[in-house]
């Protein structure tokens, strides 16, 4: 105790909010009456109802979903369902169970759908991310196409022809043999030598 | 879309709606339609020639009227369960009559076992029987699907199964009213087979059909 009050705190009597048509005795909006008026086409009542329901539905959805975006999606899903089946609300019955039944139904459906989707999806591992990554695919770009062209030009004519036909134009040995009039063995030997010479020439350049 | 924007959209397309009639009244309307379909088929086809004689056999009477009772109770259950805030225990309503109906068919099988002859089943009668089956079940299914379309978002499977059972039972009642298929196998195929087929089809396709009909007929401009 730090001290003594000389005067007791003054208490003021606040009048309870007047219970109009849309309010319950406790002060909150009467959803049942709002829905009944919404069914008759009163858009103002309908807006008041939906705006009042949204935070309540959000509090239910937070218990089922972790991500804020999932929570908001679930709230919207329930609001749409309420809109679509609003003619099933019986004015003589309480609004709460009707609302909760729809909310539970839609959220369970959503959880089931999410579970099914997650069961079919695989989370990306580091390999999946590495291979499509641009850094991992620069080997081909480093390759100096111009230097190779110059090196091929410097090859002896038989080797150059063999390389051009078999490697650059991707002809088969048979096709290349028919086109050049040389034997398959000669082409094979020429290609082998050409690759060897190219490797030597490009290797020298690198050094 | 943000929730306040969605509320704006919903409010914009909030046209007045007429609250649904009580489920019992709606079930009665559907049953009235079923009675009308049966009456039309009865006038066109005529009841089976030996109806008066068969109505004196207790097993036949029990089988026929338990099918009818199953149809009525399953229809009530379907309309009750199609509403969001009714108890799921309504699904149990048709169970006793289903058990009675199926057990009488089984009893009929056993007692009629000996009388299955080579000419017990005729193709002509079977084809007409199939036509009656379609004539009864197709309009009843369409009307049922349209009437419970709002359940697509709530309890589609339960409503489709009970609705399917109601249609199957009424169809079976119609078949025993119009066709004299005494052969055990035909009774089994038509009664249980058609019941299982319709209930199964309702279970498998009912959900998507219901969703499709709901998307066509729902009182909303949302798309």
GROMACS .gro file of C-alpha atoms in nm:
model
  430
    1UNK     CA    1   0.000   0.000   0.000
    2UNK     CA    2   0.157   0.328  -0.100
    3UNK     CA    3  -0.089   0.573   0.026
    4UNK     CA    4  -0.444   0.646   0.121
    5UNK     CA    5  -0.708   0.799  -0.098
    6UNK     CA    6  -0.889   1.081   0.066
    7UNK     CA    7  -1.178   1.056  -0.169
    8UNK     CA    8  -1.326   0.734  -0.297
    9UNK     CA    9  -1.323   0.710  -0.679
   10UNK     CA   10  -1.641   0.848  -0.817
   11UNK     CA   11  -1.865   0.596  -0.987
   12UNK     CA   12  -2.088   0.710  -1.265
   13UNK     CA   13  -2.388   0.518  -1.376
   14UNK     CA   14  -2.371   0.450  -1.751
   15UNK     CA   15  -2.707   0.381  -1.904
   16UNK     CA   16  -2.726   0.049  -2.084
   17UNK     CA   17  -2.745   0.086  -2.461
   18UNK     CA   18  -3.102   0.105  -2.574
   19UNK     CA   19  -3.211  -0.235  -2.698
   20UNK     CA   20  -3.314  -0.153  -3.053
   21UNK     CA   21  -3.427  -0.402  -3.312
   22UNK     CA   22  -3.079  -0.519  -3.409
   23UNK     CA   23  -2.932  -0.562  -3.064
   24UNK     CA   24  -2.958  -0.833  -2.805
   25UNK     CA   25  -3.004  -0.750  -2.442
   26UNK     CA   26  -2.628  -0.786  -2.376
   27UNK     CA   27  -2.550  -0.514  -2.632
   28UNK     CA   28  -2.423  -0.732  -2.920
   29UNK     CA   29  -2.595  -0.748  -3.254
   30UNK     CA   30  -2.882  -0.993  -3.280
   31UNK     CA   31  -2.763  -1.211  -3.569
   32UNK     CA   32  -3.091  -1.394  -3.588
   33UNK     CA   33  -3.290  -1.076  -3.653
   34UNK     CA   34  -3.027  -0.944  -3.893
   35UNK     CA   35  -3.037  -1.265  -4.095
   36UNK     CA   36  -3.417  -1.259  -4.104
   37UNK     CA   37  -3.402  -0.904  -4.243
   38UNK     CA   38  -3.126  -1.004  -4.485
   39UNK     CA   39  -3.348  -1.282  -4.617
   40UNK     CA   40  -3.606  -1.014  -4.692
   41UNK     CA   41  -3.345  -0.824  -4.894
   42UNK     CA   42  -3.232  -0.564  -4.636
   43UNK     CA   43  -2.874  -0.504  -4.749
   44UNK     CA   44  -2.783  -0.278  -4.458
   45UNK     CA   45  -2.874  -0.551  -4.209
   46UNK     CA   46  -2.690  -0.806  -4.421
   47UNK     CA   47  -2.374  -0.596  -4.426
   48UNK     CA   48  -2.394  -0.544  -4.048
   49UNK     CA   49  -2.436  -0.919  -4.001
   50UNK     CA   50  -2.145  -1.022  -4.224
   51UNK     CA   51  -1.914  -0.759  -4.076
   52UNK     CA   52  -2.004  -0.875  -3.727
   53UNK     CA   53  -1.961  -1.244  -3.820
   54UNK     CA   54  -1.617  -1.204  -3.981
   55UNK     CA   55  -1.413  -1.155  -3.658
   56UNK     CA   56  -1.606  -1.436  -3.487
   57UNK     CA   57  -1.537  -1.673  -3.779
   58UNK     CA   58  -1.174  -1.561  -3.779
   59UNK     CA   59  -1.143  -1.663  -3.413
   60UNK     CA   60  -1.277  -2.011  -3.503
   61UNK     CA   61  -1.052  -2.038  -3.808
   62UNK     CA   62  -0.739  -1.946  -3.609
   63UNK     CA   63  -0.790  -2.264  -3.411
   64UNK     CA   64  -0.782  -2.476  -3.729
   65UNK     CA   65  -0.523  -2.299  -3.947
   66UNK     CA   66  -0.181  -2.156  -3.874
   67UNK     CA   67  -0.109  -1.937  -4.176
   68UNK     CA   68  -0.292  -1.601  -4.170
   69UNK     CA   69  -0.373  -1.639  -4.540
   70UNK     CA   70  -0.534  -1.980  -4.473
   71UNK     CA   71  -0.735  -1.829  -4.189
   72UNK     CA   72  -0.864  -1.550  -4.415
   73UNK     CA   73  -0.943  -1.798  -4.694
   74UNK     CA   74  -1.142  -2.012  -4.449
   75UNK     CA   75  -1.334  -1.707  -4.323
   76UNK     CA   76  -1.420  -1.608  -4.680
   77UNK     CA   77  -1.519  -1.964  -4.765
   78UNK     CA   78  -1.765  -1.968  -4.473
   79UNK     CA   79  -1.903  -1.624  -4.564
   80UNK     CA   80  -1.968  -1.740  -4.920
   81UNK     CA   81  -2.133  -2.059  -4.792
   82UNK     CA   82  -2.356  -1.852  -4.560
   83UNK     CA   83  -2.451  -1.634  -4.856
   84UNK     CA   84  -2.530  -1.929  -5.079
   85UNK     CA   85  -2.741  -2.120  -4.824
   86UNK     CA   86  -2.893  -1.822  -4.643
   87UNK     CA   87  -3.240  -1.938  -4.744
   88UNK     CA   88  -3.194  -2.252  -4.529
   89UNK     CA   89  -3.197  -2.046  -4.208
   90UNK     CA   90  -3.523  -2.100  -4.022
   91UNK     CA   91  -3.619  -1.782  -3.836
   92UNK     CA   92  -3.790  -1.977  -3.561
   93UNK     CA   93  -3.464  -2.151  -3.470
   94UNK     CA   94  -3.151  -2.008  -3.305
   95UNK     CA   95  -2.887  -1.863  -3.539
   96UNK     CA   96  -2.578  -1.991  -3.350
   97UNK     CA   97  -2.606  -2.365  -3.426
   98UNK     CA   98  -2.690  -2.290  -3.791
   99UNK     CA   99  -2.382  -2.071  -3.826
  100UNK     CA  100  -2.152  -2.310  -3.639
  101UNK     CA  101  -2.269  -2.609  -3.843
  102UNK     CA  102  -2.186  -2.429  -4.168
  103UNK     CA  103  -1.853  -2.301  -4.034
  104UNK     CA  104  -1.748  -2.645  -3.908
  105UNK     CA  105  -1.856  -2.815  -4.230
  106UNK     CA  106  -1.663  -2.574  -4.453
  107UNK     CA  107  -1.351  -2.575  -4.238
  108UNK     CA  108  -1.344  -2.956  -4.216
  109UNK     CA  109  -1.382  -2.968  -4.596
  110UNK     CA  110  -1.095  -2.724  -4.633
  111UNK     CA  111  -0.871  -2.918  -4.392
  112UNK     CA  112  -0.947  -3.241  -4.581
  113UNK     CA  113  -0.869  -3.077  -4.914
  114UNK     CA  114  -0.543  -2.936  -4.779
  115UNK     CA  115  -0.441  -3.273  -4.635
  116UNK     CA  116  -0.517  -3.445  -4.965
  117UNK     CA  117  -0.319  -3.185  -5.157
  118UNK     CA  118  -0.024  -3.204  -4.921
  119UNK     CA  119  -0.021  -3.585  -4.949
  120UNK     CA  120   0.030  -3.550  -5.325
  121UNK     CA  121   0.296  -3.281  -5.306
  122UNK     CA  122   0.665  -3.329  -5.227
  123UNK     CA  123   0.862  -3.053  -5.065
  124UNK     CA  124   1.156  -2.937  -5.280
  125UNK     CA  125   1.490  -3.061  -5.150
  126UNK     CA  126   1.823  -2.882  -5.205
  127UNK     CA  127   1.890  -3.095  -5.516
  128UNK     CA  128   1.564  -2.981  -5.674
  129UNK     CA  129   1.662  -2.622  -5.612
  130UNK     CA  130   2.025  -2.667  -5.722
  131UNK     CA  131   1.969  -2.815  -6.065
  132UNK     CA  132   1.731  -2.550  -6.205
  133UNK     CA  133   1.940  -2.277  -6.042
  134UNK     CA  134   2.112  -2.054  -6.301
  135UNK     CA  135   2.449  -2.069  -6.122
  136UNK     CA  136   2.446  -2.447  -6.160
  137UNK     CA  137   2.395  -2.423  -6.537
  138UNK     CA  138   2.681  -2.195  -6.643
  139UNK     CA  139   2.919  -2.468  -6.765
  140UNK     CA  140   2.787  -2.454  -7.120
  141UNK     CA  141   2.794  -2.075  -7.121
  142UNK     CA  142   3.164  -2.073  -7.029
  143UNK     CA  143   3.238  -2.269  -7.341
  144UNK     CA  144   3.410  -2.054  -7.600
  145UNK     CA  145   3.234  -2.131  -7.925
  146UNK     CA  146   3.445  -1.885  -8.129
  147UNK     CA  147   3.773  -2.042  -8.019
  148UNK     CA  148   3.643  -2.387  -8.115
  149UNK     CA  149   3.540  -2.253  -8.458
  150UNK     CA  150   3.888  -2.113  -8.518
  151UNK     CA  151   4.049  -2.438  -8.400
  152UNK     CA  152   3.829  -2.643  -8.638
  153UNK     CA  153   3.929  -2.412  -8.925
  154UNK     CA  154   4.294  -2.485  -8.851
  155UNK     CA  155   4.250  -2.865  -8.874
  156UNK     CA  156   4.372  -3.054  -9.181
  157UNK     CA  157   4.092  -3.082  -9.447
  158UNK     CA  158   4.011  -3.456  -9.387
  159UNK     CA  159   3.983  -3.410  -9.012
  160UNK     CA  160   3.778  -3.091  -9.050
  161UNK     CA  161   3.536  -3.263  -9.288
  162UNK     CA  162   3.498  -3.558  -9.051
  163UNK     CA  163   3.430  -3.334  -8.750
  164UNK     CA  164   3.182  -3.117  -8.944
  165UNK     CA  165   2.987  -3.414  -9.074
  166UNK     CA  166   2.983  -3.635  -8.765
  167UNK     CA  167   2.983  -3.387  -8.477
  168UNK     CA  168   2.847  -3.055  -8.605
  169UNK     CA  169   2.588  -3.189  -8.854
  170UNK     CA  170   2.526  -3.503  -8.643
  171UNK     CA  171   2.533  -3.737  -8.945
  172UNK     CA  172   2.574  -4.111  -8.887
  173UNK     CA  173   2.898  -4.280  -8.992
  174UNK     CA  174   2.713  -4.446  -9.280
  175UNK     CA  175   2.568  -4.116  -9.407
  176UNK     CA  176   2.901  -3.941  -9.370
  177UNK     CA  177   3.077  -4.221  -9.557
  178UNK     CA  178   2.823  -4.199  -9.842
  179UNK     CA  179   2.848  -3.818  -9.858
  180UNK     CA  180   3.228  -3.795  -9.846
  181UNK     CA  181   3.311  -4.108 -10.044
  182UNK     CA  182   3.551  -4.217  -9.767
  183UNK     CA  183   3.538  -4.542  -9.573
  184UNK     CA  184   3.385  -4.562  -9.227
  185UNK     CA  185   3.719  -4.660  -9.077
  186UNK     CA  186   3.890  -4.361  -9.237
  187UNK     CA  187   3.621  -4.130  -9.094
  188UNK     CA  188   3.656  -4.282  -8.750
  189UNK     CA  189   4.032  -4.237  -8.756
  190UNK     CA  190   4.000  -3.881  -8.885
  191UNK     CA  191   3.748  -3.792  -8.614
  192UNK     CA  192   3.963  -3.942  -8.343
  193UNK     CA  193   4.264  -3.748  -8.463
  194UNK     CA  194   4.061  -3.428  -8.501
  195UNK     CA  195   3.932  -3.450  -8.143
  196UNK     CA  196   4.284  -3.512  -8.023
  197UNK     CA  197   4.421  -3.212  -8.218
  198UNK     CA  198   4.134  -2.988  -8.103
  199UNK     CA  199   4.193  -3.086  -7.742
  200UNK     CA  200   4.559  -3.003  -7.784
  201UNK     CA  201   4.493  -2.672  -7.956
  202UNK     CA  202   4.229  -2.554  -7.707
  203UNK     CA  203   4.434  -2.681  -7.414
  204UNK     CA  204   4.731  -2.477  -7.539
  205UNK     CA  205   4.513  -2.170  -7.571
  206UNK     CA  206   4.391  -2.205  -7.214
  207UNK     CA  207   4.745  -2.219  -7.089
  208UNK     CA  208  -0.954  -1.066  -5.243
  209UNK     CA  209  -0.976  -0.907  -4.900
  210UNK     CA  210  -1.260  -1.003  -4.667
  211UNK     CA  211  -1.418  -0.651  -4.661
  212UNK     CA  212  -1.422  -0.657  -5.044
  213UNK     CA  213  -1.588  -0.998  -5.039
  214UNK     CA  214  -1.851  -0.867  -4.796
  215UNK     CA  215  -1.913  -0.575  -5.036
  216UNK     CA  216  -1.963  -0.821  -5.322
  217UNK     CA  217  -2.193  -1.046  -5.120
  218UNK     CA  218  -2.401  -0.751  -5.002
  219UNK     CA  219  -2.427  -0.623  -5.360
  220UNK     CA  220  -2.579  -0.948  -5.479
  221UNK     CA  221  -2.800  -1.005  -5.174
  222UNK     CA  222  -3.139  -1.041  -5.336
  223UNK     CA  223  -3.436  -1.132  -5.115
  224UNK     CA  224  -3.467  -1.507  -5.064
  225UNK     CA  225  -3.764  -1.713  -4.953
  226UNK     CA  226  -3.676  -1.928  -4.651
  227UNK     CA  227  -3.713  -2.299  -4.718
  228UNK     CA  228  -4.032  -2.470  -4.610
  229UNK     CA  229  -3.996  -2.711  -4.316
  230UNK     CA  230  -3.822  -3.036  -4.417
  231UNK     CA  231  -4.130  -3.247  -4.346
  232UNK     CA  232  -4.336  -3.036  -4.585
  233UNK     CA  233  -4.065  -3.062  -4.851
  234UNK     CA  234  -4.042  -3.439  -4.804
  235UNK     CA  235  -4.420  -3.457  -4.838
  236UNK     CA  236  -4.403  -3.257  -5.163
  237UNK     CA  237  -4.140  -3.490  -5.303
  238UNK     CA  238  -4.342  -3.796  -5.200
  239UNK     CA  239  -4.647  -3.640  -5.364
  240UNK     CA  240  -4.446  -3.608  -5.684
  241UNK     CA  241  -4.338  -3.973  -5.647
  242UNK     CA  242  -4.703  -4.075  -5.604
  243UNK     CA  243  -4.787  -3.881  -5.919
  244UNK     CA  244  -4.513  -4.057  -6.118
  245UNK     CA  245  -4.631  -4.396  -5.991
  246UNK     CA  246  -4.992  -4.310  -6.076
  247UNK     CA  247  -4.896  -4.210  -6.431
  248UNK     CA  248  -4.698  -4.530  -6.482
  249UNK     CA  249  -4.986  -4.724  -6.327
  250UNK     CA  250  -5.233  -4.574  -6.573
  251UNK     CA  251  -5.001  -4.632  -6.871
  252UNK     CA  252  -4.881  -4.979  -6.777
  253UNK     CA  253  -5.144  -5.114  -6.540
  254UNK     CA  254  -5.071  -5.296  -6.216
  255UNK     CA  255  -4.949  -5.654  -6.224
  256UNK     CA  256  -5.231  -5.900  -6.299
  257UNK     CA  257  -5.183  -6.107  -5.984
  258UNK     CA  258  -5.165  -5.811  -5.743
  259UNK     CA  259  -5.481  -5.896  -5.552
  260UNK     CA  260  -5.366  -6.252  -5.505
  261UNK     CA  261  -5.014  -6.151  -5.401
  262UNK     CA  262  -5.147  -5.897  -5.152
  263UNK     CA  263  -5.285  -6.190  -4.953
  264UNK     CA  264  -4.931  -6.323  -4.903
  265UNK     CA  265  -4.784  -6.174  -4.586
  266UNK     CA  266  -4.422  -6.183  -4.706
  267UNK     CA  267  -4.508  -5.995  -5.023
  268UNK     CA  268  -4.710  -5.736  -4.832
  269UNK     CA  269  -4.434  -5.684  -4.576
  270UNK     CA  270  -4.167  -5.658  -4.848
  271UNK     CA  271  -4.370  -5.413  -5.053
  272UNK     CA  272  -4.474  -5.188  -4.771
  273UNK     CA  273  -4.138  -5.195  -4.598
  274UNK     CA  274  -3.993  -5.068  -4.926
  275UNK     CA  275  -4.255  -4.794  -4.932
  276UNK     CA  276  -4.186  -4.709  -4.566
  277UNK     CA  277  -3.813  -4.701  -4.639
  278UNK     CA  278  -3.879  -4.460  -4.925
  279UNK     CA  279  -4.086  -4.230  -4.705
  280UNK     CA  280  -3.850  -4.237  -4.406
  281UNK     CA  281  -3.537  -4.200  -4.621
  282UNK     CA  282  -3.692  -3.901  -4.797
  283UNK     CA  283  -3.769  -3.737  -4.461
  284UNK     CA  284  -3.414  -3.811  -4.344
  285UNK     CA  285  -3.265  -3.667  -4.664
  286UNK     CA  286  -3.458  -3.340  -4.634
  287UNK     CA  287  -3.385  -3.313  -4.261
  288UNK     CA  288  -3.011  -3.378  -4.302
  289UNK     CA  289  -2.985  -3.138  -4.596
  290UNK     CA  290  -3.026  -2.852  -4.346
  291UNK     CA  291  -2.709  -2.741  -4.169
  292UNK     CA  292  -2.836  -2.734  -3.811
  293UNK     CA  293  -3.017  -3.068  -3.789
  294UNK     CA  294  -2.872  -3.368  -3.612
  295UNK     CA  295  -2.699  -3.639  -3.812
  296UNK     CA  296  -2.897  -3.898  -3.615
  297UNK     CA  297  -3.179  -3.840  -3.863
  298UNK     CA  298  -2.973  -4.061  -4.093
  299UNK     CA  299  -3.071  -4.356  -3.874
  300UNK     CA  300  -3.442  -4.302  -3.935
  301UNK     CA  301  -3.482  -4.539  -4.232
  302UNK     CA  302  -3.255  -4.812  -4.090
  303UNK     CA  303  -3.527  -5.032  -3.927
  304UNK     CA  304  -3.741  -5.040  -4.241
  305UNK     CA  305  -3.433  -5.102  -4.459
  306UNK     CA  306  -3.347  -5.402  -4.245
  307UNK     CA  307  -3.706  -5.529  -4.265
  308UNK     CA  308  -3.720  -5.472  -4.642
  309UNK     CA  309  -3.393  -5.653  -4.710
  310UNK     CA  310  -3.476  -5.939  -4.475
  311UNK     CA  311  -3.812  -6.002  -4.646
  312UNK     CA  312  -3.638  -6.016  -4.983
  313UNK     CA  313  -3.399  -6.272  -4.838
  314UNK     CA  314  -3.690  -6.475  -4.698
  315UNK     CA  315  -3.865  -6.463  -5.035
  316UNK     CA  316  -3.550  -6.595  -5.197
  317UNK     CA  317  -3.540  -6.894  -4.971
  318UNK     CA  318  -3.907  -6.983  -5.000
  319UNK     CA  319  -3.919  -6.925  -5.375
  320UNK     CA  320  -3.599  -7.111  -5.437
  321UNK     CA  321  -3.765  -7.423  -5.568
  322UNK     CA  322  -4.002  -7.249  -5.802
  323UNK     CA  323  -3.732  -7.103  -6.024
  324UNK     CA  324  -3.804  -7.272  -6.354
  325UNK     CA  325  -3.642  -7.253  -6.696
  326UNK     CA  326  -3.915  -7.014  -6.811
  327UNK     CA  327  -3.924  -6.817  -6.486
  328UNK     CA  328  -3.763  -6.509  -6.636
  329UNK     CA  329  -3.870  -6.364  -6.964
  330UNK     CA  330  -3.668  -6.106  -7.150
  331UNK     CA  331  -3.972  -5.907  -7.250
  332UNK     CA  332  -4.084  -5.861  -6.892
  333UNK     CA  333  -3.729  -5.780  -6.786
  334UNK     CA  334  -3.702  -5.506  -7.048
  335UNK     CA  335  -4.037  -5.354  -6.946
  336UNK     CA  336  -3.926  -5.382  -6.586
  337UNK     CA  337  -3.610  -5.189  -6.668
  338UNK     CA  338  -3.815  -4.923  -6.844
  339UNK     CA  339  -4.033  -4.881  -6.533
  340UNK     CA  340  -3.719  -4.861  -6.325
  341UNK     CA  341  -3.587  -4.572  -6.534
  342UNK     CA  342  -3.926  -4.401  -6.562
  343UNK     CA  343  -3.957  -4.398  -6.184
  344UNK     CA  344  -3.604  -4.332  -6.068
  345UNK     CA  345  -3.490  -4.068  -6.319
  346UNK     CA  346  -3.757  -3.802  -6.253
  347UNK     CA  347  -3.744  -3.870  -5.879
  348UNK     CA  348  -3.365  -3.831  -5.879
  349UNK     CA  349  -3.377  -3.505  -6.074
  350UNK     CA  350  -3.641  -3.352  -5.848
  351UNK     CA  351  -3.459  -3.470  -5.535
  352UNK     CA  352  -3.126  -3.325  -5.655
  353UNK     CA  353  -3.286  -2.991  -5.734
  354UNK     CA  354  -3.467  -2.980  -5.400
  355UNK     CA  355  -3.159  -3.054  -5.187
  356UNK     CA  356  -2.906  -2.863  -5.398
  357UNK     CA  357  -2.812  -2.638  -5.106
  358UNK     CA  358  -2.661  -2.943  -4.933
  359UNK     CA  359  -2.375  -2.942  -5.184
  360UNK     CA  360  -2.178  -2.717  -4.950
  361UNK     CA  361  -2.285  -2.889  -4.631
  362UNK     CA  362  -2.335  -3.267  -4.619
  363UNK     CA  363  -2.336  -3.382  -4.982
  364UNK     CA  364  -2.253  -3.749  -4.924
  365UNK     CA  365  -2.502  -3.811  -4.644
  366UNK     CA  366  -2.782  -3.636  -4.834
  367UNK     CA  367  -2.701  -3.822  -5.157
  368UNK     CA  368  -2.699  -4.158  -4.984
  369UNK     CA  369  -3.032  -4.108  -4.804
  370UNK     CA  370  -3.187  -3.945  -5.111
  371UNK     CA  371  -3.062  -4.235  -5.323
  372UNK     CA  372  -3.205  -4.484  -5.076
  373UNK     CA  373  -3.545  -4.309  -5.088
  374UNK     CA  374  -3.545  -4.322  -5.469
  375UNK     CA  375  -3.433  -4.686  -5.473
  376UNK     CA  376  -3.699  -4.791  -5.224
  377UNK     CA  377  -3.980  -4.610  -5.408
  378UNK     CA  378  -3.857  -4.761  -5.735
  379UNK     CA  379  -3.856  -5.105  -5.580
  380UNK     CA  380  -4.210  -5.048  -5.451
  381UNK     CA  381  -4.314  -4.945  -5.802
  382UNK     CA  382  -4.156  -5.254  -5.954
  383UNK     CA  383  -4.334  -5.490  -5.720
  384UNK     CA  384  -4.659  -5.303  -5.792
  385UNK     CA  385  -4.634  -5.321  -6.172
  386UNK     CA  386  -4.429  -5.630  -6.258
  387UNK     CA  387  -4.481  -5.994  -6.179
  388UNK     CA  388  -4.124  -6.103  -6.156
  389UNK     CA  389  -4.150  -6.405  -5.932
  390UNK     CA  390  -3.813  -6.553  -6.003
  391UNK     CA  391  -3.579  -6.526  -5.712
  392UNK     CA  392  -3.287  -6.398  -5.911
  393UNK     CA  393  -3.493  -6.131  -6.080
  394UNK     CA  394  -3.629  -6.016  -5.747
  395UNK     CA  395  -3.278  -5.999  -5.616
  396UNK     CA  396  -3.142  -5.823  -5.921
  397UNK     CA  397  -3.424  -5.574  -5.951
  398UNK     CA  398  -3.492  -5.507  -5.586
  399UNK     CA  399  -3.154  -5.521  -5.423
  400UNK     CA  400  -2.961  -5.464  -5.744
  401UNK     CA  401  -3.151  -5.154  -5.843
  402UNK     CA  402  -3.147  -5.028  -5.486
  403UNK     CA  403  -2.774  -5.082  -5.461
  404UNK     CA  404  -2.717  -4.940  -5.808
  405UNK     CA  405  -2.916  -4.623  -5.744
  406UNK     CA  406  -2.779  -4.573  -5.394
  407UNK     CA  407  -2.427  -4.642  -5.523
  408UNK     CA  408  -2.466  -4.407  -5.819
  409UNK     CA  409  -2.605  -4.145  -5.585
  410UNK     CA  410  -2.305  -4.190  -5.359
  411UNK     CA  411  -2.049  -4.175  -5.639
  412UNK     CA  412  -2.198  -3.917  -5.874
  413UNK     CA  413  -2.446  -3.749  -5.641
  414UNK     CA  414  -2.183  -3.526  -5.489
  415UNK     CA  415  -2.058  -3.385  -5.818
  416UNK     CA  416  -2.410  -3.378  -5.968
  417UNK     CA  417  -2.533  -3.192  -5.663
  418UNK     CA  418  -2.247  -2.945  -5.692
  419UNK     CA  419  -2.322  -2.897  -6.062
  420UNK     CA  420  -2.694  -2.843  -6.008
  421UNK     CA  421  -2.617  -2.617  -5.713
  422UNK     CA  422  -2.389  -2.402  -5.929
  423UNK     CA  423  -2.667  -2.368  -6.188
  424UNK     CA  424  -2.957  -2.302  -5.958
  425UNK     CA  425  -2.823  -2.136  -5.644
  426UNK     CA  426  -2.989  -1.802  -5.571
  427UNK     CA  427  -2.666  -1.608  -5.611
  428UNK     CA  428  -2.485  -1.411  -5.873
  429UNK     CA  429  -2.149  -1.534  -5.746
  430UNK     CA  430  -1.941  -1.720  -5.996
   0.00000   0.00000   0.00000
